[in-house]
Tab-separated table of C-alpha atoms in Angstrom:
chain	number	residue	atom	x	y	z
A	4	UNK	CA	-19.184	-12.630	2.813
A	5	UNK	CA	-21.730	-10.641	0.804
A	6	UNK	CA	-21.574	-12.031	-2.714
A	7	UNK	CA	-22.094	-9.766	-5.689
A	8	UNK	CA	-25.421	-11.497	-6.230
A	9	UNK	CA	-26.614	-10.282	-2.795
A	10	UNK	CA	-25.102	-6.812	-2.914
A	11	UNK	CA	-26.647	-3.579	-4.146
A	12	UNK	CA	-25.036	-0.594	-5.808
A	13	UNK	CA	-26.307	1.574	-2.944
A	14	UNK	CA	-24.303	-0.526	-0.466
A	15	UNK	CA	-21.130	-0.237	-2.539
A	16	UNK	CA	-21.663	3.497	-3.059
A	17	UNK	CA	-22.093	4.006	0.699
A	18	UNK	CA	-18.972	1.922	1.422
A	19	UNK	CA	-16.875	3.932	-1.053
A	20	UNK	CA	-18.039	7.224	0.488
A	21	UNK	CA	-16.981	6.028	3.964
A	22	UNK	CA	-13.666	4.585	2.834
A	23	UNK	CA	-10.673	6.569	4.063
A	24	UNK	CA	-7.705	7.395	1.862
A	25	UNK	CA	-4.950	4.797	2.413
A	26	UNK	CA	-7.511	2.228	3.615
A	27	UNK	CA	-7.136	-1.301	2.227
A	28	UNK	CA	-9.620	-2.061	-0.542
A	29	UNK	CA	-9.399	-5.814	-0.218
A	30	UNK	CA	-8.710	-8.377	2.474
A	31	UNK	CA	-5.621	-9.698	0.683
A	32	UNK	CA	-3.946	-6.291	0.820
A	33	UNK	CA	-3.449	-6.090	-2.930
A	34	UNK	CA	-4.987	-2.619	-3.271
A	35	UNK	CA	-4.970	0.525	-1.130
A	36	UNK	CA	-7.681	3.140	-1.753
A	37	UNK	CA	-6.344	6.527	-2.905
A	38	UNK	CA	-9.654	8.147	-3.788
A	39	UNK	CA	-12.720	8.046	-5.996
A	40	UNK	CA	-12.430	9.108	-9.620
A	41	UNK	CA	-15.976	8.917	-10.947
A	42	UNK	CA	-19.160	6.899	-11.138
A	43	UNK	CA	-20.313	5.382	-14.419
A	44	UNK	CA	-23.433	3.540	-15.565
A	45	UNK	CA	-21.572	0.263	-15.080
A	46	UNK	CA	-19.816	0.980	-11.800
A	47	UNK	CA	-17.148	3.055	-10.136
A	48	UNK	CA	-13.602	4.014	-10.993
A	49	UNK	CA	-11.238	4.500	-8.071
A	50	UNK	CA	-7.570	5.345	-7.833
A	51	UNK	CA	-5.585	2.795	-5.866
A	52	UNK	CA	-2.067	1.626	-5.157
A	53	UNK	CA	-1.284	-1.987	-5.928
A	54	UNK	CA	0.955	-4.249	-3.848
A	55	UNK	CA	3.909	-3.368	-6.119
A	56	UNK	CA	3.509	0.295	-5.112
A	57	UNK	CA	2.226	1.544	-8.487
A	58	UNK	CA	-0.866	3.713	-8.847
A	59	UNK	CA	-3.674	2.011	-10.742
A	60	UNK	CA	-7.230	2.697	-11.810
A	61	UNK	CA	-9.729	0.108	-10.637
A	62	UNK	CA	-13.096	-0.182	-12.347
A	63	UNK	CA	-15.511	-1.816	-9.915
A	64	UNK	CA	-18.508	-3.380	-11.623
A	65	UNK	CA	-22.005	-2.710	-10.260
A	66	UNK	CA	-23.198	-5.826	-8.438
A	67	UNK	CA	-26.442	-5.876	-10.434
A	68	UNK	CA	-24.357	-6.389	-13.575
A	69	UNK	CA	-22.673	-9.439	-12.054
A	70	UNK	CA	-25.751	-11.048	-10.527
A	71	UNK	CA	-25.781	-14.094	-12.798
A	72	UNK	CA	-22.890	-16.437	-13.593
A	73	UNK	CA	-23.371	-15.663	-17.301
A	74	UNK	CA	-22.854	-11.942	-16.504
A	75	UNK	CA	-19.636	-12.712	-14.641
A	76	UNK	CA	-18.356	-14.850	-17.517
A	77	UNK	CA	-19.185	-12.094	-20.021
A	78	UNK	CA	-17.274	-9.521	-17.933
A	79	UNK	CA	-14.231	-11.795	-17.688
A	80	UNK	CA	-14.373	-12.546	-21.442
A	81	UNK	CA	-14.497	-8.782	-22.119
A	82	UNK	CA	-11.487	-8.341	-19.838
A	83	UNK	CA	-9.533	-11.049	-21.674
A	84	UNK	CA	-10.268	-9.367	-25.003
A	85	UNK	CA	-9.194	-5.972	-23.601
A	86	UNK	CA	-5.975	-7.448	-22.214
A	87	UNK	CA	-4.930	-8.460	-25.746
A	88	UNK	CA	-5.239	-4.887	-27.063
A	89	UNK	CA	-2.055	-2.845	-26.973
A	90	UNK	CA	-1.715	0.685	-28.294
A	91	UNK	CA	0.199	3.766	-27.174
A	92	UNK	CA	-3.078	5.723	-26.909
A	93	UNK	CA	-4.902	3.141	-24.753
A	94	UNK	CA	-4.407	2.226	-21.106
A	95	UNK	CA	-3.980	-1.529	-21.163
A	96	UNK	CA	-5.837	-3.856	-18.858
A	97	UNK	CA	-3.474	-5.364	-16.297
A	98	UNK	CA	-5.800	-7.768	-14.522
A	99	UNK	CA	-9.464	-8.538	-13.954
A	100	UNK	CA	-11.240	-10.767	-11.494
A	101	UNK	CA	-13.048	-10.569	-8.202
A	102	UNK	CA	-11.873	-9.145	-4.932
A	103	UNK	CA	-13.164	-9.505	-1.404
A	104	UNK	CA	-13.301	-6.078	0.209
A	105	UNK	CA	-12.376	-5.339	3.795
A	106	UNK	CA	-16.155	-5.110	4.440
A	107	UNK	CA	-16.675	-8.605	2.985
A	108	UNK	CA	-18.160	-7.464	-0.325
A	109	UNK	CA	-17.249	-9.511	-3.373
A	110	UNK	CA	-16.795	-7.223	-6.380
A	111	UNK	CA	-15.633	-7.774	-9.931
A	112	UNK	CA	-12.836	-5.424	-10.957
A	113	UNK	CA	-10.653	-4.447	-13.876
A	114	UNK	CA	-7.222	-2.948	-13.181
A	115	UNK	CA	-5.389	-0.548	-15.497
A	116	UNK	CA	-2.379	1.711	-15.007
A	117	UNK	CA	-3.289	5.104	-13.538
A	118	UNK	CA	-3.162	7.760	-16.250
A	119	UNK	CA	-3.583	11.277	-14.912
A	120	UNK	CA	-4.985	14.172	-16.843
A	121	UNK	CA	-8.319	15.264	-18.182
A	122	UNK	CA	-10.744	12.974	-19.947
A	123	UNK	CA	-12.355	13.934	-23.238
A	124	UNK	CA	-15.607	14.436	-21.329
A	125	UNK	CA	-13.911	16.946	-19.015
A	126	UNK	CA	-12.332	18.721	-21.976
A	127	UNK	CA	-15.755	19.205	-23.560
A	128	UNK	CA	-17.669	20.236	-20.420
A	129	UNK	CA	-18.308	23.935	-20.228
A	130	UNK	CA	-17.570	24.508	-23.899
A	131	UNK	CA	-20.832	25.679	-25.425
A	132	UNK	CA	-19.583	25.310	-28.994
A	133	UNK	CA	-17.267	22.329	-28.482
A	134	UNK	CA	-13.607	22.236	-29.469
A	135	UNK	CA	-12.049	24.443	-32.129
A	136	UNK	CA	-11.917	22.571	-35.455
A	137	UNK	CA	-8.134	22.046	-35.429
A	138	UNK	CA	-8.198	20.605	-31.895
A	139	UNK	CA	-11.242	18.456	-32.713
A	140	UNK	CA	-9.458	16.940	-35.742
A	141	UNK	CA	-6.439	16.186	-33.555
A	142	UNK	CA	-8.582	14.442	-30.914
A	143	UNK	CA	-10.559	12.468	-33.517
A	144	UNK	CA	-7.290	11.398	-35.152
A	145	UNK	CA	-5.941	10.103	-31.837
A	146	UNK	CA	-9.168	8.205	-31.116
A	147	UNK	CA	-9.202	6.719	-34.611
A	148	UNK	CA	-5.564	5.625	-34.299
A	149	UNK	CA	-6.303	3.916	-30.992
A	150	UNK	CA	-9.307	2.076	-32.441
A	151	UNK	CA	-7.586	1.024	-35.686
């Protein structure tokens, strides 16, 4: 097993690029890979199907961010705090922990329900002047309601 402390982001990135759709993500068979969503500064988001047959979003944490035990504890504490937040405008956190991939990589993950549609970032890309004022107020109101 390649522990997160011995793994690099380049290895995980390469593994995700080689991973076939419908391939198991973990040795326990809890998640099936449905495709990449995007890469972030802190890791990767992939679409998957859980053992119950539901589509989920999995955030996989970069191994460098989980290199120390204190980092792992901080991630899990963040996940516990997120799991307590419930709002109609937020995708709730279903589970967080570590998984052992089919390639023997140990990765920390956070699981949320899959929510299709465009992100705010995608809505704003390609718009030189941003959103029209009325639409911007609507979006800001939704964000504020979710954070309240």
